[in-house]
CSV table of N, CA and C in Angstrom, one decimal:
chain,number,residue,atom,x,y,z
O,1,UNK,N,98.1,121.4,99.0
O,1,UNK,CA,98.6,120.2,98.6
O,1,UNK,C,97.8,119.1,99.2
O,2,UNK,N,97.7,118.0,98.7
O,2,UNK,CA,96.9,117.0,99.4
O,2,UNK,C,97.6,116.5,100.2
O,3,UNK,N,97.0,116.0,101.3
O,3,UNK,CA,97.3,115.5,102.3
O,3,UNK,C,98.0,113.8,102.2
O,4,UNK,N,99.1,113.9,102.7
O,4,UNK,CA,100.1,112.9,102.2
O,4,UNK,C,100.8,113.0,101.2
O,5,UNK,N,100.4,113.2,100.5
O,5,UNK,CA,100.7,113.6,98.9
O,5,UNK,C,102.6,113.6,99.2
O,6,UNK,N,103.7,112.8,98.2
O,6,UNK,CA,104.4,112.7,98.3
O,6,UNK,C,105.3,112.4,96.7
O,7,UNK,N,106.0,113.1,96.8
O,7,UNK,CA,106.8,113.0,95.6
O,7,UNK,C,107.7,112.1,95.3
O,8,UNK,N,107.6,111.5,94.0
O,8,UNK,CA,107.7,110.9,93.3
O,8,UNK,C,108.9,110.8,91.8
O,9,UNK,N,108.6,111.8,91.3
O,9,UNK,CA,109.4,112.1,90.1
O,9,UNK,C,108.5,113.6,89.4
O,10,UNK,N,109.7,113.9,88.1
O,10,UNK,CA,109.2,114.7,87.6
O,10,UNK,C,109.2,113.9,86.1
O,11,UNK,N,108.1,114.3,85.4
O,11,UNK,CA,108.5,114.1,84.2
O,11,UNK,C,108.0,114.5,83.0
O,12,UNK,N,109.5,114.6,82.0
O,12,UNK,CA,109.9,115.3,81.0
O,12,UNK,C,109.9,114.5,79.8
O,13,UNK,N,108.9,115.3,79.0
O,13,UNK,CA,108.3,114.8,77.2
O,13,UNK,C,109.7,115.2,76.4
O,14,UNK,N,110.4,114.0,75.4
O,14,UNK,CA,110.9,114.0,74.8
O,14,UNK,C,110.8,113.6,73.1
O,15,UNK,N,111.4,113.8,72.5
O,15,UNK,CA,110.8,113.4,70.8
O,15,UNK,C,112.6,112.4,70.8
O,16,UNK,N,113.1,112.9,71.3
O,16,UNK,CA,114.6,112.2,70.9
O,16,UNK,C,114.7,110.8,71.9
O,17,UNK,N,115.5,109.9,71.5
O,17,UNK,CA,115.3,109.0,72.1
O,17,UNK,C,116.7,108.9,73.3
O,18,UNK,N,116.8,108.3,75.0
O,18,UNK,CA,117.8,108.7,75.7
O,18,UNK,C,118.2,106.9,76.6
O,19,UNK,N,119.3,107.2,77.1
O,19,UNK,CA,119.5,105.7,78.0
O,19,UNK,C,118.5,105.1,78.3
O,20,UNK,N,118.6,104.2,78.7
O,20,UNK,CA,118.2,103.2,79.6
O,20,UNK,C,116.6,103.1,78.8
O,21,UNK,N,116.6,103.0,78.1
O,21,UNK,CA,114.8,103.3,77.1
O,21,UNK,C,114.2,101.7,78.0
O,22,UNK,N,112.9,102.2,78.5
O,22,UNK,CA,112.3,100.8,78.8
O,22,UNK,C,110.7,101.3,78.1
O,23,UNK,N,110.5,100.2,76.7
O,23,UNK,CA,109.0,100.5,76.2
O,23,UNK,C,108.1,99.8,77.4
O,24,UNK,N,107.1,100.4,76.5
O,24,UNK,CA,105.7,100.0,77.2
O,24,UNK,C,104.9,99.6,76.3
O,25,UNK,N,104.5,99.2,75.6
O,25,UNK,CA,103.8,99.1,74.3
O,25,UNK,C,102.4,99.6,75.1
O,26,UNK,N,101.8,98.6,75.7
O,26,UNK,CA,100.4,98.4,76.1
O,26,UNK,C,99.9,100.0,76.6
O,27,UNK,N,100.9,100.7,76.8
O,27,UNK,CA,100.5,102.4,76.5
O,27,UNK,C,101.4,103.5,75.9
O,28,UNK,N,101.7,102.7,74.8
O,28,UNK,CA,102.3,103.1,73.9
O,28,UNK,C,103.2,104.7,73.9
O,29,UNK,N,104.6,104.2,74.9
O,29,UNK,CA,105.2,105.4,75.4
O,29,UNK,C,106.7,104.3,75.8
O,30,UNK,N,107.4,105.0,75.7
O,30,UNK,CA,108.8,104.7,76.3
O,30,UNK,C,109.1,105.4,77.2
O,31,UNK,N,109.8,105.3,78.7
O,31,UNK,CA,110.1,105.9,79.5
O,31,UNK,C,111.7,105.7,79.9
O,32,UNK,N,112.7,106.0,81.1
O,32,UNK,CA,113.7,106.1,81.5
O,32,UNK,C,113.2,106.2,83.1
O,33,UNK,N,114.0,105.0,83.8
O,33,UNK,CA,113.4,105.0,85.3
O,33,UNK,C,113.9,106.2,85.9
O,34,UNK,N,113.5,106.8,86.4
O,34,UNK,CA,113.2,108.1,87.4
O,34,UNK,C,114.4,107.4,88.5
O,35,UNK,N,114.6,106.1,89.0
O,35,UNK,CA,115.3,106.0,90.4
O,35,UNK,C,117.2,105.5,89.5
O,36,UNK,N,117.4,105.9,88.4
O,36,UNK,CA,118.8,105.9,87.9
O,36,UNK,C,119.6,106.9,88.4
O,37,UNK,N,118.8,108.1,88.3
O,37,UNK,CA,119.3,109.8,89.1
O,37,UNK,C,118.9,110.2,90.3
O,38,UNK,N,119.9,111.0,90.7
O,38,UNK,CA,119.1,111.7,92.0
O,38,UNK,C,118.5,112.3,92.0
O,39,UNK,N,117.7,112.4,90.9
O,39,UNK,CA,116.6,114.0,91.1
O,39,UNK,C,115.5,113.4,90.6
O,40,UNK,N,115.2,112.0,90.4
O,40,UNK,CA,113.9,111.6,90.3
O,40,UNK,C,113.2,111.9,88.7
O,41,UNK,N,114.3,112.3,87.8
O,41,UNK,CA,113.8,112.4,86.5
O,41,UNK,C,113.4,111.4,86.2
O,42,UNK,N,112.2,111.6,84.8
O,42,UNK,CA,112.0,110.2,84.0
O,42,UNK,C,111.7,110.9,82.7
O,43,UNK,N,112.3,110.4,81.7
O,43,UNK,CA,112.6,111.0,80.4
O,43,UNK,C,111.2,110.1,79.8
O,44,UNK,N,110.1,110.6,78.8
O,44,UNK,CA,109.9,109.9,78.4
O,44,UNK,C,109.0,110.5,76.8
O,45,UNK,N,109.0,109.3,76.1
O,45,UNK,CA,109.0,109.9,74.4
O,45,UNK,C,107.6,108.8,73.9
O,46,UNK,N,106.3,109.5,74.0
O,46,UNK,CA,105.0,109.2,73.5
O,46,UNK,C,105.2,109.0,71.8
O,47,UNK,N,104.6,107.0,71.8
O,47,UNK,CA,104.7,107.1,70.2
O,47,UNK,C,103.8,107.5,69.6
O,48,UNK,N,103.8,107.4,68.0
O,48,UNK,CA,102.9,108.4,67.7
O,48,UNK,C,101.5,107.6,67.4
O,49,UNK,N,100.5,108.4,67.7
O,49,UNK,CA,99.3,108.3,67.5
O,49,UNK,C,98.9,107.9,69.0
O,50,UNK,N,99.9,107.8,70.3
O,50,UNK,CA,99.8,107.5,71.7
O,50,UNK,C,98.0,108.3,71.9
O,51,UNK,N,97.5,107.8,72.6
O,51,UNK,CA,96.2,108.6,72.8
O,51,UNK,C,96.1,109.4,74.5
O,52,UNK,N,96.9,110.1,74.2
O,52,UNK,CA,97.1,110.9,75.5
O,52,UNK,C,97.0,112.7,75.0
O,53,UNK,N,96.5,113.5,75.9
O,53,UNK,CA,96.1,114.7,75.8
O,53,UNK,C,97.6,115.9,75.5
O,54,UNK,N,97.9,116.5,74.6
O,54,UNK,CA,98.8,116.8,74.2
O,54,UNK,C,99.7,117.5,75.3
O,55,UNK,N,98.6,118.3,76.1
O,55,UNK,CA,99.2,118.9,77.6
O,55,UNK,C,100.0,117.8,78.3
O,56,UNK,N,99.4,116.6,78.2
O,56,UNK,CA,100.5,115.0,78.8
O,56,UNK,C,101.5,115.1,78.0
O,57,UNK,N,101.4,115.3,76.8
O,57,UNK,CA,102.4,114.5,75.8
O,57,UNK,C,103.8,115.7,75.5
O,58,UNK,N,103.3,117.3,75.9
O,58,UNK,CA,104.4,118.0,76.0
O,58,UNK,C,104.7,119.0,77.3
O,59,UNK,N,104.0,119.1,78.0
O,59,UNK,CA,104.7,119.6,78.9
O,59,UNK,C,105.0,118.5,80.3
O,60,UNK,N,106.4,119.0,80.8
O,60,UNK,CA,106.3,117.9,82.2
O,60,UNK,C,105.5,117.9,83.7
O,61,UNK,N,105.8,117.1,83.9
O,61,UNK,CA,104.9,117.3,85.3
O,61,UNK,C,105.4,116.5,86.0
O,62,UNK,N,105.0,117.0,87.4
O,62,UNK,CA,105.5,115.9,88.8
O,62,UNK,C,104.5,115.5,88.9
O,63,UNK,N,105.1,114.1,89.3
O,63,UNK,CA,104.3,112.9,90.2
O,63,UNK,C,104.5,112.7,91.6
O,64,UNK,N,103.2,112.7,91.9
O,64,UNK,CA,103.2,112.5,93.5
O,64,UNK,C,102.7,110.9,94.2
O,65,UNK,N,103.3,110.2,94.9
O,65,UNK,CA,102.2,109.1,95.4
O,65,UNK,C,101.4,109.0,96.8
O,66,UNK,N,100.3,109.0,96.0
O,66,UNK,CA,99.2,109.4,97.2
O,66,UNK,C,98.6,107.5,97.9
O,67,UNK,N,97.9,108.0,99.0
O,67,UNK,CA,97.5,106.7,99.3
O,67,UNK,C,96.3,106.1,98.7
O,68,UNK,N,95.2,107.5,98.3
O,68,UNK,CA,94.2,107.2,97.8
O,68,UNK,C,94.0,107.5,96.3
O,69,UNK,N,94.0,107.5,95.5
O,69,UNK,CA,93.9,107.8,94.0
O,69,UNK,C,92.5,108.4,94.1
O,70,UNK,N,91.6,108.0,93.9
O,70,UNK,CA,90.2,108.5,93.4
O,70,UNK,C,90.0,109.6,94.3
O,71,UNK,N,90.4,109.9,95.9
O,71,UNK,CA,90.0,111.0,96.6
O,71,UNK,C,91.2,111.8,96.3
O,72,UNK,N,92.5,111.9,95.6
O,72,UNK,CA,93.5,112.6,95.4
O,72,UNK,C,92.8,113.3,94.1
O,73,UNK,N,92.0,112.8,93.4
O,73,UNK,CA,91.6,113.0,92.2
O,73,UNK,C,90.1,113.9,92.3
O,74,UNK,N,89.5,113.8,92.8
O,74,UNK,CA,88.2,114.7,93.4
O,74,UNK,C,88.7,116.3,93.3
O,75,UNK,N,87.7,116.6,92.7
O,75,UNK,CA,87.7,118.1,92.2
O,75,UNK,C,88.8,118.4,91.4
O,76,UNK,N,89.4,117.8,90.4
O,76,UNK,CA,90.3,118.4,89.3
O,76,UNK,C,89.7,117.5,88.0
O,77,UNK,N,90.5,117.8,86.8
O,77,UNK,CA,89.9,117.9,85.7
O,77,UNK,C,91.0,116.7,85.3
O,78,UNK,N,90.4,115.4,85.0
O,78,UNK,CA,90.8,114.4,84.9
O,78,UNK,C,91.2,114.4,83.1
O,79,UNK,N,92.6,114.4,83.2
O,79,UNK,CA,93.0,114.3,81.9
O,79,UNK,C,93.4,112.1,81.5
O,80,UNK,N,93.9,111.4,82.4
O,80,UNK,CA,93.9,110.2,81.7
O,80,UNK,C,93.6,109.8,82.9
O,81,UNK,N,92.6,108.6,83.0
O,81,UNK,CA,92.0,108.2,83.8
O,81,UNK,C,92.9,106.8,84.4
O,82,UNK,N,92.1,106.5,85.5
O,82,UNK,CA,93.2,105.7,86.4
O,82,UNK,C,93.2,104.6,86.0
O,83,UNK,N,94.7,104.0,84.9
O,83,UNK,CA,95.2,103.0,84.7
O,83,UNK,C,96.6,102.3,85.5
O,84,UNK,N,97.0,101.0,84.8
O,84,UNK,CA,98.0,100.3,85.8
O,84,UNK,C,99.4,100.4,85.0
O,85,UNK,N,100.2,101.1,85.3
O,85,UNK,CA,101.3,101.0,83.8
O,85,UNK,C,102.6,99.7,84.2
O,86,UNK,N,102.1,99.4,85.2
O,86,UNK,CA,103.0,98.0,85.8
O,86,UNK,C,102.1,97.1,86.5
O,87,UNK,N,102.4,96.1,87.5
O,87,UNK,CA,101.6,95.3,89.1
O,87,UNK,C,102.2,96.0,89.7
O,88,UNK,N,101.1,96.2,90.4
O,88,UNK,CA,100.8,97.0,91.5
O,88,UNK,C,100.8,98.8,91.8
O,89,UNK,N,101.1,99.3,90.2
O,89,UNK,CA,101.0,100.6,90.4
O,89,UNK,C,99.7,100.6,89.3
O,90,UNK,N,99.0,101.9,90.5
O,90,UNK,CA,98.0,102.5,89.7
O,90,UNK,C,98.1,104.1,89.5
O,91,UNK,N,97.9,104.6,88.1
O,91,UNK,CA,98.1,105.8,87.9
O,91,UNK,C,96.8,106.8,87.3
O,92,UNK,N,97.2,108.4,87.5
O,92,UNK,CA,96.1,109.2,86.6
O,92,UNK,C,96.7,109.8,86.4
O,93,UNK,N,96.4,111.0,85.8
O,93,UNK,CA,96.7,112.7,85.4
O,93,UNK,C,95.8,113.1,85.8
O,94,UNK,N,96.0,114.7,86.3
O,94,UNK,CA,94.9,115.7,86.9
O,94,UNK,C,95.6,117.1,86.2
O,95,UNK,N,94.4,118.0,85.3
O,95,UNK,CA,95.4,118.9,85.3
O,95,UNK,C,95.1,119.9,86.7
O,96,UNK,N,96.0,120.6,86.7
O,96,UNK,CA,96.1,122.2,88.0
O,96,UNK,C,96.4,123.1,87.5
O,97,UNK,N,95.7,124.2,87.1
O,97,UNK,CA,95.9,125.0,87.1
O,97,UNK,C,96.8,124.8,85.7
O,98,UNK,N,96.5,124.2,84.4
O,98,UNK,CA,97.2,124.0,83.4
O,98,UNK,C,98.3,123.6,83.2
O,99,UNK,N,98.7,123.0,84.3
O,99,UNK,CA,99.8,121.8,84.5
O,99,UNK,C,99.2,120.5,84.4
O,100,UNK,N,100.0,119.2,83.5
O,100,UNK,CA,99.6,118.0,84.1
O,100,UNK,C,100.3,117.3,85.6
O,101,UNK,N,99.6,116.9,86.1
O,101,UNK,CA,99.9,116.3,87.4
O,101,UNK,C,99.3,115.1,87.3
O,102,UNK,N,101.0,113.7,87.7
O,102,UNK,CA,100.4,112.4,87.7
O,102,UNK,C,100.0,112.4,89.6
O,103,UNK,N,99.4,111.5,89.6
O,103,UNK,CA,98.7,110.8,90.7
O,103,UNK,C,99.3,109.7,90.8
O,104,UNK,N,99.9,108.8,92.0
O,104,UNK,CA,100.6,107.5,92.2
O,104,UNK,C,99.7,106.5,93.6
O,105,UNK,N,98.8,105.7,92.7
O,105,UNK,CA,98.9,104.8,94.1
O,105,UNK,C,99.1,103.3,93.8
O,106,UNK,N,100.4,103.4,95.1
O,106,UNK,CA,101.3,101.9,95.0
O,106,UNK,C,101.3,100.8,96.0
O,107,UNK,N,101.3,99.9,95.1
O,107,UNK,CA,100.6,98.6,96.3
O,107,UNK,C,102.3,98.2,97.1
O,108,UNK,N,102.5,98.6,98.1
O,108,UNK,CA,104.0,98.6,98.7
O,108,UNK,C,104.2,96.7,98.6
O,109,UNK,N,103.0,96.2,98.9
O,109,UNK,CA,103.0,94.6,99.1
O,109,UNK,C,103.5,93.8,97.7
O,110,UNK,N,103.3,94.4,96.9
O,110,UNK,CA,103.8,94.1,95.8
O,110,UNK,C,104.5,94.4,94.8
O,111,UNK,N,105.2,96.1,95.7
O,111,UNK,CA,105.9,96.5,94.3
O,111,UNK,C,106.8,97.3,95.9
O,112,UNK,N,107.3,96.3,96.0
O,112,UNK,CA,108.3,96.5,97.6
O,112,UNK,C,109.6,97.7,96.8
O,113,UNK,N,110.1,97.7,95.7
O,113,UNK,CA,111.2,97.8,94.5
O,113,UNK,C,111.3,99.4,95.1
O,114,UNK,N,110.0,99.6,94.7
O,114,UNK,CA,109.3,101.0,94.3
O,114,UNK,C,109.4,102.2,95.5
Protein backbone atom coordinates (compact mmCIF):
# COMPACT_ATOMS: atom_id res chain seq x y z
CA UNK A 1 0.00 0.00 0.00
CA UNK A 2 1.35 3.43 -0.25
CA UNK A 3 2.45 5.10 2.35
CA UNK A 4 -0.28 7.28 3.89
CA UNK A 5 -2.55 6.26 1.48
CA UNK A 6 -6.06 6.63 3.00
CA UNK A 7 -9.48 5.81 2.11
CA UNK A 8 -11.73 7.51 0.74
CA UNK A 9 -14.68 5.89 -0.98
CA UNK A 10 -15.57 3.18 -3.21
CA UNK A 11 -16.92 3.53 -6.44
CA UNK A 12 -19.64 1.94 -8.26
CA UNK A 13 -20.56 2.34 -12.29
CA UNK A 14 -24.13 2.54 -12.83
CA UNK A 15 -26.32 2.86 -16.21
CA UNK A 16 -29.53 3.62 -14.05
CA UNK A 17 -29.94 6.78 -12.63
CA UNK A 18 -30.09 7.02 -8.30
CA UNK A 19 -30.65 9.94 -5.43
CA UNK A 20 -29.15 12.68 -4.77
CA UNK A 21 -27.64 12.82 -8.73
CA UNK A 22 -25.04 15.82 -8.72
CA UNK A 23 -23.85 16.31 -12.65
CA UNK A 24 -20.66 17.25 -13.68
CA UNK A 25 -20.82 18.19 -17.11
CA UNK A 26 -17.17 19.47 -17.53
CA UNK A 27 -16.39 15.52 -17.14
CA UNK A 28 -19.21 14.37 -18.39
CA UNK A 29 -20.43 11.90 -15.48
CA UNK A 30 -23.03 12.20 -12.75
CA UNK A 31 -22.11 11.12 -9.39
CA UNK A 32 -23.89 10.58 -5.69
CA UNK A 33 -21.68 11.98 -2.69
CA UNK A 34 -19.96 9.17 -1.14
CA UNK A 35 -20.34 11.18 2.65
CA UNK A 36 -24.62 10.62 2.45
CA UNK A 37 -23.72 6.77 3.69
CA UNK A 38 -21.71 5.17 6.05
CA UNK A 39 -19.78 3.18 3.88
CA UNK A 40 -18.32 5.77 1.69
CA UNK A 41 -20.24 4.74 -1.50
CA UNK A 42 -20.49 6.97 -4.61
CA UNK A 43 -22.82 5.75 -7.28
CA UNK A 44 -21.91 7.02 -10.48
CA UNK A 45 -23.38 6.90 -14.24
CA UNK A 46 -20.74 8.01 -17.18
CA UNK A 47 -22.57 9.82 -20.14
CA UNK A 48 -22.34 8.56 -23.19
CA UNK A 49 -19.51 9.19 -25.36
CA UNK A 50 -17.75 10.21 -21.59
CA UNK A 51 -13.98 9.71 -22.65
CA UNK A 52 -12.88 7.54 -19.95
CA UNK A 53 -11.29 3.90 -20.30
CA UNK A 54 -14.11 1.34 -20.14
CA UNK A 55 -12.28 -0.51 -17.12
CA UNK A 56 -13.21 3.25 -15.38
CA UNK A 57 -16.52 3.27 -16.81
CA UNK A 58 -17.55 -0.43 -15.54
CA UNK A 59 -15.94 -1.84 -12.97
CA UNK A 60 -15.65 -0.11 -9.27
CA UNK A 61 -12.88 0.91 -7.54
CA UNK A 62 -11.68 2.49 -4.31
CA UNK A 63 -10.34 5.74 -3.77
CA UNK A 64 -7.73 6.52 -1.66
CA UNK A 65 -6.34 10.25 -0.59
CA UNK A 66 -2.87 10.47 -0.81
CA UNK A 67 -0.70 13.46 0.03
CA UNK A 68 1.24 13.34 -3.09
CA UNK A 69 -0.54 12.48 -6.38
CA UNK A 70 2.30 12.21 -8.95
CA UNK A 71 4.63 10.03 -6.39
CA UNK A 72 1.33 7.93 -5.45
CA UNK A 73 1.17 7.48 -9.21
CA UNK A 74 4.88 6.30 -10.08
CA UNK A 75 5.08 2.92 -11.40
CA UNK A 76 1.45 2.07 -12.38
CA UNK A 77 -0.27 2.29 -15.61
CA UNK A 78 -1.99 5.64 -15.70
CA UNK A 79 -5.51 5.22 -16.99
CA UNK A 80 -6.93 9.10 -16.59
CA UNK A 81 -4.52 11.53 -15.93
CA UNK A 82 -4.44 14.05 -13.03
CA UNK A 83 -7.43 16.29 -13.34
CA UNK A 84 -9.61 18.65 -10.86
CA UNK A 85 -13.19 17.39 -10.66
CA UNK A 86 -13.99 20.30 -8.07
CA UNK A 87 -11.48 23.39 -6.06
CA UNK A 88 -9.24 21.98 -4.54
CA UNK A 89 -9.48 18.38 -5.38
CA UNK A 90 -7.03 16.84 -7.60
CA UNK A 91 -7.66 13.38 -9.08
CA UNK A 92 -6.19 10.15 -11.26
CA UNK A 93 -6.80 6.52 -11.95
CA UNK A 94 -4.04 3.92 -11.78
CA UNK A 95 -4.83 0.56 -12.80
CA UNK A 96 -3.44 -2.51 -10.17
CA UNK A 97 -3.40 -5.34 -11.10
CA UNK A 98 -6.65 -4.88 -13.44
CA UNK A 99 -8.46 -2.94 -11.03
CA UNK A 100 -9.09 0.81 -11.51
CA UNK A 101 -7.77 2.80 -8.55
CA UNK A 102 -8.64 6.52 -7.95
CA UNK A 103 -5.85 8.63 -6.42
CA UNK A 104 -7.04 11.69 -4.09
CA UNK A 105 -5.02 14.77 -3.49
CA UNK A 106 -6.96 17.44 -1.35
CA UNK A 107 -6.16 20.90 -0.69
CA UNK A 108 -7.63 20.59 3.19
CA UNK A 109 -7.18 24.72 2.96
CA UNK A 110 -9.66 24.83 0.74
CA UNK A 111 -11.94 22.05 0.67
CA UNK A 112 -12.08 22.07 4.72
CA UNK A 113 -15.96 20.08 3.73
CA UNK A 114 -13.98 17.19 2.53
Amino acid sequence: MIRGARFNHIGIPTQDGFEGEIDLPHLQITVSDHQDNPFGIQWQRYWEGAPYPDLVKTVPHVAFEVDDLEAAMADHKVLIAPNSPSKGVRVAFVEVRGAPVELMEIDRTLRPDL
